[in-house]
C-alpha atoms as a PDB file:
ATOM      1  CA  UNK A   1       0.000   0.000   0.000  1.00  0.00           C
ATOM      2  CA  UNK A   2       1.033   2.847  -1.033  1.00  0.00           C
ATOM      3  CA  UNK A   3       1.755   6.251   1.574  1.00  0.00           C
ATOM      4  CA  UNK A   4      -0.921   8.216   0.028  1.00  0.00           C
ATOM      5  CA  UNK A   5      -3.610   5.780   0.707  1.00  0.00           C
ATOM      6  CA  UNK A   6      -2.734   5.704   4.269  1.00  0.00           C
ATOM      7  CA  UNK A   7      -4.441   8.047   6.732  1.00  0.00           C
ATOM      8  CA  UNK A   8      -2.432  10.668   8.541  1.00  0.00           C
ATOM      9  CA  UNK A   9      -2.673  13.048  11.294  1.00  0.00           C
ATOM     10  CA  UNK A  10      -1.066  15.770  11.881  1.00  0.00           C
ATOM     11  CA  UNK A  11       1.057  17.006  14.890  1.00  0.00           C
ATOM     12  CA  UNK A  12      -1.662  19.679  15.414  1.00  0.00           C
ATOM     13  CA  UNK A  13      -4.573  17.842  15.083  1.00  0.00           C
ATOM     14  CA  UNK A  14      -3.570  14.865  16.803  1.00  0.00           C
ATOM     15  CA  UNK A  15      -3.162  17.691  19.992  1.00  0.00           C
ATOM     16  CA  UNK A  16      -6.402  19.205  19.267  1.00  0.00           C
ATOM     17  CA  UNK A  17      -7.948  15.491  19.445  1.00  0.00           C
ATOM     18  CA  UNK A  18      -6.521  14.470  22.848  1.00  0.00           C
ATOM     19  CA  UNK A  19      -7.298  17.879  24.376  1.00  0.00           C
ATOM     20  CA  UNK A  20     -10.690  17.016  23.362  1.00  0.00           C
ATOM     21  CA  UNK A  21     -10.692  13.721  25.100  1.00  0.00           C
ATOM     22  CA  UNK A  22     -10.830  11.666  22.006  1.00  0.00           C
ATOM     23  CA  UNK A  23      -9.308   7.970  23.186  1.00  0.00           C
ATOM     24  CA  UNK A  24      -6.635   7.979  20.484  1.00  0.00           C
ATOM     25  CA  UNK A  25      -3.408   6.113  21.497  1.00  0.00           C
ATOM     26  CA  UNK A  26       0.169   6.839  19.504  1.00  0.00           C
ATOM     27  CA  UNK A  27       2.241   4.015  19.221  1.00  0.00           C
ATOM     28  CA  UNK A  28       6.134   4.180  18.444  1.00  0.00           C
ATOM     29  CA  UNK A  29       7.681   1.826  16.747  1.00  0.00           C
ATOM     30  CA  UNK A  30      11.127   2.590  16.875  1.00  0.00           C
ATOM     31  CA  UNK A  31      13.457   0.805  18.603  1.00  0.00           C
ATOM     32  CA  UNK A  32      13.814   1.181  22.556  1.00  0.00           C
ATOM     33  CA  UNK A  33      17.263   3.062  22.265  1.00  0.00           C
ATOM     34  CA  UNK A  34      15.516   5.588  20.348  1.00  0.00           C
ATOM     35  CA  UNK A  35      12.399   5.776  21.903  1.00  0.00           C
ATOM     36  CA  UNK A  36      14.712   6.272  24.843  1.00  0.00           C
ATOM     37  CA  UNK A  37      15.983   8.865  22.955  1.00  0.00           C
ATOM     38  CA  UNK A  38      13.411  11.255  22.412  1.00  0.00           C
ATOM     39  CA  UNK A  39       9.456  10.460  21.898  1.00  0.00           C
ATOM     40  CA  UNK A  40       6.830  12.380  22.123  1.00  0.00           C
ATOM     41  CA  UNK A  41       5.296  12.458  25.352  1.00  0.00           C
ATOM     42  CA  UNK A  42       2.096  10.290  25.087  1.00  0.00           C
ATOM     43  CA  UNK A  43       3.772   7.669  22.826  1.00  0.00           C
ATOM     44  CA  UNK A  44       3.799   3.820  23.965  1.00  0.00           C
ATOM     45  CA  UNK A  45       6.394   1.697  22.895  1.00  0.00           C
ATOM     46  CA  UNK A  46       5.709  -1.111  20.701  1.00  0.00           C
ATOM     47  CA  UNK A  47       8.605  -1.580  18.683  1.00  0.00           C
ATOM     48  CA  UNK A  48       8.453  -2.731  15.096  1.00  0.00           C
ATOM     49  CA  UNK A  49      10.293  -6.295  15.127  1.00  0.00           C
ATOM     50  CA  UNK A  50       7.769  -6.806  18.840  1.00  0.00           C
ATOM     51  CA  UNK A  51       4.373  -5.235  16.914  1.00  0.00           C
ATOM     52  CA  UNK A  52       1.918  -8.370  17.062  1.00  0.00           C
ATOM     53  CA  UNK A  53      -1.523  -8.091  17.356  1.00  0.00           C
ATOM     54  CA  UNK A  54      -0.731  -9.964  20.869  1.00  0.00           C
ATOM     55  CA  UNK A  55       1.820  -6.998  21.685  1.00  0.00           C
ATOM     56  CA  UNK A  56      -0.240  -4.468  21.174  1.00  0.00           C
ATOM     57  CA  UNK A  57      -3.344  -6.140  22.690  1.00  0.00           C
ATOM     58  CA  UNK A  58      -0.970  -6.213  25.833  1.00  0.00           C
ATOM     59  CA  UNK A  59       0.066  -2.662  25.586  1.00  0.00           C
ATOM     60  CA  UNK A  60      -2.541  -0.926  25.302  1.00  0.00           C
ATOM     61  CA  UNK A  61      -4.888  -2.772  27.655  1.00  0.00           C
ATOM     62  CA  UNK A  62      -7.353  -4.086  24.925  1.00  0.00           C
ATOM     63  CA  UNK A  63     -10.000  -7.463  24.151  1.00  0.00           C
ATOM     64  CA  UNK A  64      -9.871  -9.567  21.735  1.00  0.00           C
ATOM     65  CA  UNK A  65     -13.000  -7.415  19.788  1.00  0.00           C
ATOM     66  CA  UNK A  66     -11.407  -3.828  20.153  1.00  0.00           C
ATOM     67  CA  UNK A  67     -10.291  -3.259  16.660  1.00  0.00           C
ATOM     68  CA  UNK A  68     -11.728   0.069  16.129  1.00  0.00           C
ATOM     69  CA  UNK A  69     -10.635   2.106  18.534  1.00  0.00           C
ATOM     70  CA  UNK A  70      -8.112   5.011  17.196  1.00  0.00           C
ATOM     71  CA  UNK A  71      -4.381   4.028  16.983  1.00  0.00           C
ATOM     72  CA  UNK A  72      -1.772   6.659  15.454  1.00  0.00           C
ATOM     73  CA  UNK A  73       1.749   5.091  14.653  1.00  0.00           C
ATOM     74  CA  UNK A  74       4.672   6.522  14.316  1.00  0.00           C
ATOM     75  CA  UNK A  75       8.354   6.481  14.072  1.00  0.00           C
ATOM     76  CA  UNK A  76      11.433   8.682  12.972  1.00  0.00           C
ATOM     77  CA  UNK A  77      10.269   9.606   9.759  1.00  0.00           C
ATOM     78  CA  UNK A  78       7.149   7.308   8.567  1.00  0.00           C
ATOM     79  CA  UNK A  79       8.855   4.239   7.205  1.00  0.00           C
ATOM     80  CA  UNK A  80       8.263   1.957   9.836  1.00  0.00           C
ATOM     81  CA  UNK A  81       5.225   3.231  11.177  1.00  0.00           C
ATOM     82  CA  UNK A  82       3.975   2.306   7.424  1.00  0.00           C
ATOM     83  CA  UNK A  83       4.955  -1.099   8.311  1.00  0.00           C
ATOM     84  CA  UNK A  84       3.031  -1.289  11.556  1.00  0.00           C
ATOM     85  CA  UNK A  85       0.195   0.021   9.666  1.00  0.00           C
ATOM     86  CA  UNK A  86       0.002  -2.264   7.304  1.00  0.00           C
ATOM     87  CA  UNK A  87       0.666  -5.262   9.376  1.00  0.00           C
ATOM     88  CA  UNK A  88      -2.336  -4.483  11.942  1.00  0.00           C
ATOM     89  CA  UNK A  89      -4.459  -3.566   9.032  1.00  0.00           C
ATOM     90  CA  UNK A  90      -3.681  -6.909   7.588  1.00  0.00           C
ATOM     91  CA  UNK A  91      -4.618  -8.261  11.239  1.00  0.00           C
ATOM     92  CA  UNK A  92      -8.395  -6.657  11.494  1.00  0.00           C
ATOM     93  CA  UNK A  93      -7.363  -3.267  12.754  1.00  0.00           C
ATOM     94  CA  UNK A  94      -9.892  -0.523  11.105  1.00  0.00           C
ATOM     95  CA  UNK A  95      -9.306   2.946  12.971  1.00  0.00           C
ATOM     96  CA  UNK A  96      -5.694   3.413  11.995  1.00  0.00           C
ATOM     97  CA  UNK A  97      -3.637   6.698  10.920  1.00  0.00           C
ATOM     98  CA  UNK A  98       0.220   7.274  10.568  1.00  0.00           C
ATOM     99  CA  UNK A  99       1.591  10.557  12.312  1.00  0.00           C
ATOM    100  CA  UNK A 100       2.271  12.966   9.835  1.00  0.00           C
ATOM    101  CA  UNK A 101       5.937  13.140   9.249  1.00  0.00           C
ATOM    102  CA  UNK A 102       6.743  11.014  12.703  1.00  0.00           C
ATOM    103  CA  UNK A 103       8.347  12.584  15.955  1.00  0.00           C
ATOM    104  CA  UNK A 104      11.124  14.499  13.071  1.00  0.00           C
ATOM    105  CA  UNK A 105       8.116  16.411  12.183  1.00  0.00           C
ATOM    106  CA  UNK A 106       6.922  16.684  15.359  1.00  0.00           C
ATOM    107  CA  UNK A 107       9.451  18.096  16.957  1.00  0.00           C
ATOM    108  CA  UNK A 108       9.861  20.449  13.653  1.00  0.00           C
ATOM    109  CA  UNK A 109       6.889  21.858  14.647  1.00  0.00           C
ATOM    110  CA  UNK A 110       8.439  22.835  17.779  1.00  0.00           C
ATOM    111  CA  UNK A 111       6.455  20.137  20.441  1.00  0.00           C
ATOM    112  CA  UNK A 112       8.898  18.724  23.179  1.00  0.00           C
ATOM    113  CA  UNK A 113      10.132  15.396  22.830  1.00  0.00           C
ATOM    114  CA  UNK A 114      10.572  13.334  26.214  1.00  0.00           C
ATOM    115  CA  UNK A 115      13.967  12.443  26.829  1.00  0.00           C
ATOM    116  CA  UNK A 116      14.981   9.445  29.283  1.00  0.00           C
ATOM    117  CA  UNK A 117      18.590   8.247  28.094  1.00  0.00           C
ATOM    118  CA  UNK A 118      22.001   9.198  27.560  1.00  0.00           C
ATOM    119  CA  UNK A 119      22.458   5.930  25.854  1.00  0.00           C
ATOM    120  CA  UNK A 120      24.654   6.890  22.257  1.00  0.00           C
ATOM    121  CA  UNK A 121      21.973   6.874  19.622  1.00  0.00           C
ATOM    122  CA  UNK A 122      21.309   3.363  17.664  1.00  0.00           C
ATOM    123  CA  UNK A 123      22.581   5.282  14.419  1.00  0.00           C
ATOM    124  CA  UNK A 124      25.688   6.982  15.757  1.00  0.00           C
ATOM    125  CA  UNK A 125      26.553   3.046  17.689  1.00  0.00           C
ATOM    126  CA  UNK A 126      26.246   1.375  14.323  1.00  0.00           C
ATOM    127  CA  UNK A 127      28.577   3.711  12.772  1.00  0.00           C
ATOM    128  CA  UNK A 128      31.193   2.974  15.701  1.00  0.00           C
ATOM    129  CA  UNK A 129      31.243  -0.596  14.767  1.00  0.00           C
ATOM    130  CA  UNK A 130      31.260   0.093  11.397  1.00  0.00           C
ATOM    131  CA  UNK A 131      34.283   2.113  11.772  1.00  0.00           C
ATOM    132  CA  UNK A 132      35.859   0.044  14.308  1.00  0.00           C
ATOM    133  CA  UNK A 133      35.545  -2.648  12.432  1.00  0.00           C
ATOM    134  CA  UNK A 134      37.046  -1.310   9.139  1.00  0.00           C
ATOM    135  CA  UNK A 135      40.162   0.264  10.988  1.00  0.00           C
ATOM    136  CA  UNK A 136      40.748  -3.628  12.855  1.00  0.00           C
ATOM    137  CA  UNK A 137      40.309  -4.756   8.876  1.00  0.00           C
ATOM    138  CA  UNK A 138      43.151  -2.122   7.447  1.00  0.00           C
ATOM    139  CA  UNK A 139      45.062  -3.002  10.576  1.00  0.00           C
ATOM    140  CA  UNK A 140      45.070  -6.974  10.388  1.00  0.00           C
ATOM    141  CA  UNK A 141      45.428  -6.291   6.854  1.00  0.00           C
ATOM    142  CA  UNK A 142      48.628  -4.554   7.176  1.00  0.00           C
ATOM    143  CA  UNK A 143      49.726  -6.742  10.447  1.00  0.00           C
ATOM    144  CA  UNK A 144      48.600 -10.003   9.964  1.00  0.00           C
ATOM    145  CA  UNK A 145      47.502 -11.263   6.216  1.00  0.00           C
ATOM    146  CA  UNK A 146      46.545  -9.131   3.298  1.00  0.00           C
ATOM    147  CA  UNK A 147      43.124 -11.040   3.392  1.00  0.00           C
ATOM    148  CA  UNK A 148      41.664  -9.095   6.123  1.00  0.00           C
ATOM    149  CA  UNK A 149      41.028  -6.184   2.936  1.00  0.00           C
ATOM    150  CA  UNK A 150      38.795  -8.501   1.830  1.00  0.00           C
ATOM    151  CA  UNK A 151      36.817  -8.188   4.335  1.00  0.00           C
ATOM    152  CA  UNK A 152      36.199  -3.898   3.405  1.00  0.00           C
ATOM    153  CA  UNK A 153      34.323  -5.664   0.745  1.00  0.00           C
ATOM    154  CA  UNK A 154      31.782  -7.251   3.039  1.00  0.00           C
ATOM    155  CA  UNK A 155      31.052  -4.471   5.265  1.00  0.00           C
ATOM    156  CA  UNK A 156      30.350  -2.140   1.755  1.00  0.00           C
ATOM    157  CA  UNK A 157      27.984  -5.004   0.576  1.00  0.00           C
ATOM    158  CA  UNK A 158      26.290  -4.602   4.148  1.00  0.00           C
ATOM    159  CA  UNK A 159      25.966  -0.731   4.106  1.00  0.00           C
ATOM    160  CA  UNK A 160      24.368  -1.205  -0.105  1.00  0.00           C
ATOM    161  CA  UNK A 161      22.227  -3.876   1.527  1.00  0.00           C
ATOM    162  CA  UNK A 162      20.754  -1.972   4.305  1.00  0.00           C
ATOM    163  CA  UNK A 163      20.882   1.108   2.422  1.00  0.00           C
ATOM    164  CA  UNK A 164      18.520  -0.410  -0.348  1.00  0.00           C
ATOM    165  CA  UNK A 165      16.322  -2.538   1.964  1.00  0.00           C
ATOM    166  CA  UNK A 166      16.043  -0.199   5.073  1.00  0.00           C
ATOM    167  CA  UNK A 167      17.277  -3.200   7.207  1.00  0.00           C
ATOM    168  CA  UNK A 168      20.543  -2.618   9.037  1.00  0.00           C
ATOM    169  CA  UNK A 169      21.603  -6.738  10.718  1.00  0.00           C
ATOM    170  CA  UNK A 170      24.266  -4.767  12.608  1.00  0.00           C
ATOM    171  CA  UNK A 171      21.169  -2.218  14.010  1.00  0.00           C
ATOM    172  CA  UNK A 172      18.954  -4.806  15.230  1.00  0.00           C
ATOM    173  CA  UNK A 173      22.268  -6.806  16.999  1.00  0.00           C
ATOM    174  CA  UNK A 174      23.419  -3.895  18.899  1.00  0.00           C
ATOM    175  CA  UNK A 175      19.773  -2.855  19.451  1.00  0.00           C
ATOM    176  CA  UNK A 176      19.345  -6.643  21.308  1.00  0.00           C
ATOM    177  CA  UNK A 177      22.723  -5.533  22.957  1.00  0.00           C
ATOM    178  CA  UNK A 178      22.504  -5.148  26.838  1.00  0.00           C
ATOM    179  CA  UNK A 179      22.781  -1.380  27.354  1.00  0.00           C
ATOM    180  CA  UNK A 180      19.907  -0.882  24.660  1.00  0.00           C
ATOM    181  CA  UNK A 181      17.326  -3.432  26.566  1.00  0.00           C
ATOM    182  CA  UNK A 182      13.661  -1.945  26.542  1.00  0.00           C
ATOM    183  CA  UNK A 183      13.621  -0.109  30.039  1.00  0.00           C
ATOM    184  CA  UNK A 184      11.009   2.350  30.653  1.00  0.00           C
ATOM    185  CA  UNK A 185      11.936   5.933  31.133  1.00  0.00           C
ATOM    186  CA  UNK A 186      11.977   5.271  34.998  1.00  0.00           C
ATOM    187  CA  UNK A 187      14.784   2.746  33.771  1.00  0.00           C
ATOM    188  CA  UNK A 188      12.871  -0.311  35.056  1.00  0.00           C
ATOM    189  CA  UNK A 189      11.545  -3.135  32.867  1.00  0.00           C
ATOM    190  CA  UNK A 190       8.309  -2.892  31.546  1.00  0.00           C
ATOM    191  CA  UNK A 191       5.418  -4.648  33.548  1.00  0.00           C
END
């Protein structure tokens, strides 16, 4: 499905909604680093590679028959939150909507984000290994056997790969990594 078929909602009007009591719930479905990061202040966290109908059943409190109620999803910029769209449509969901632009646009528009981490961000982490691990390549390459260049050749394959597909392998290991668990802003586990 393409993004102009999907529903949006604007920043603004997704405000003017809850200040008029309307039971809309935004879900984010970044990763927990980034959610950690910055969200916007009302967003739960269901993210993407966790977004079953089960999961967000669970998250937002709901029975087996409450697929109409009004779910915005959203993410950095709108890619994944297309995804969770689509997969919840494709699960009986009927009262869904994409935030306009994500929490970029958001905070664009000049609404606070909630910050709960100092954790390095998932993209700036990825780009340590990546550089880490092509200086240990040049270095064994130099030091130990003139294979090890080689191996510049697989991490460029992985950066055209994720580049084309939008799926980073090396993003979703360190994601699973320790320091980037999915803790709550109080830094506790999730109930």
């Amino acid at each position: 499905m393409s993004q102009a078929n999907i529903p949006n909602i604007s920043a603004q009007e997704y405000l003017q909604r809850i200040g008029e009591g309307d039971p809309i719930t935004l879900i984010d479905v970044r990763s927990t680093t980034e959610y950690r990061e910055g969200h916007i202040p009302s967003a739960k966290l269901v993210p993407l590679n966790e977004l079953t109908e089960e999961a967000l059943r669970q998250e937002l409190d709901l029975q087996q028959t409450d697929r109409d109620i009004p779910i915005v999803f959203t993410c950095h910029s709108g890619f994944r939150a297309q995804q969770a769209y689509e997969r919840m449509r494709s699960a009986g969901y009927g009262n869904l909507m994409l935030l306009e632009g994500g929490n970029e646009a958001w905070e664009n528009a000049g609404y606070p984000l909630k910050r709960c981490s100092d954790v390095v961000s998932l993209e700036r982490q990825v780009q340590i290994a990546i550089g880490s691990l092509l200086l240990l390549k040049v270095l064994f390459g130099f030091t130990v056997h003139e294979m090890f260049f080689l191996a510049g050749a697989v991490i460029g394959a992985g950066l055209i790969v994720a580049g084309v597909t939008r799926w980073c392998g090396l993003a979703q290991l360190i994601a699973a990594m320790p320091w980037n668990r999915r803790l709550g802003c109080d830094g506790k586990e999730p109930a």
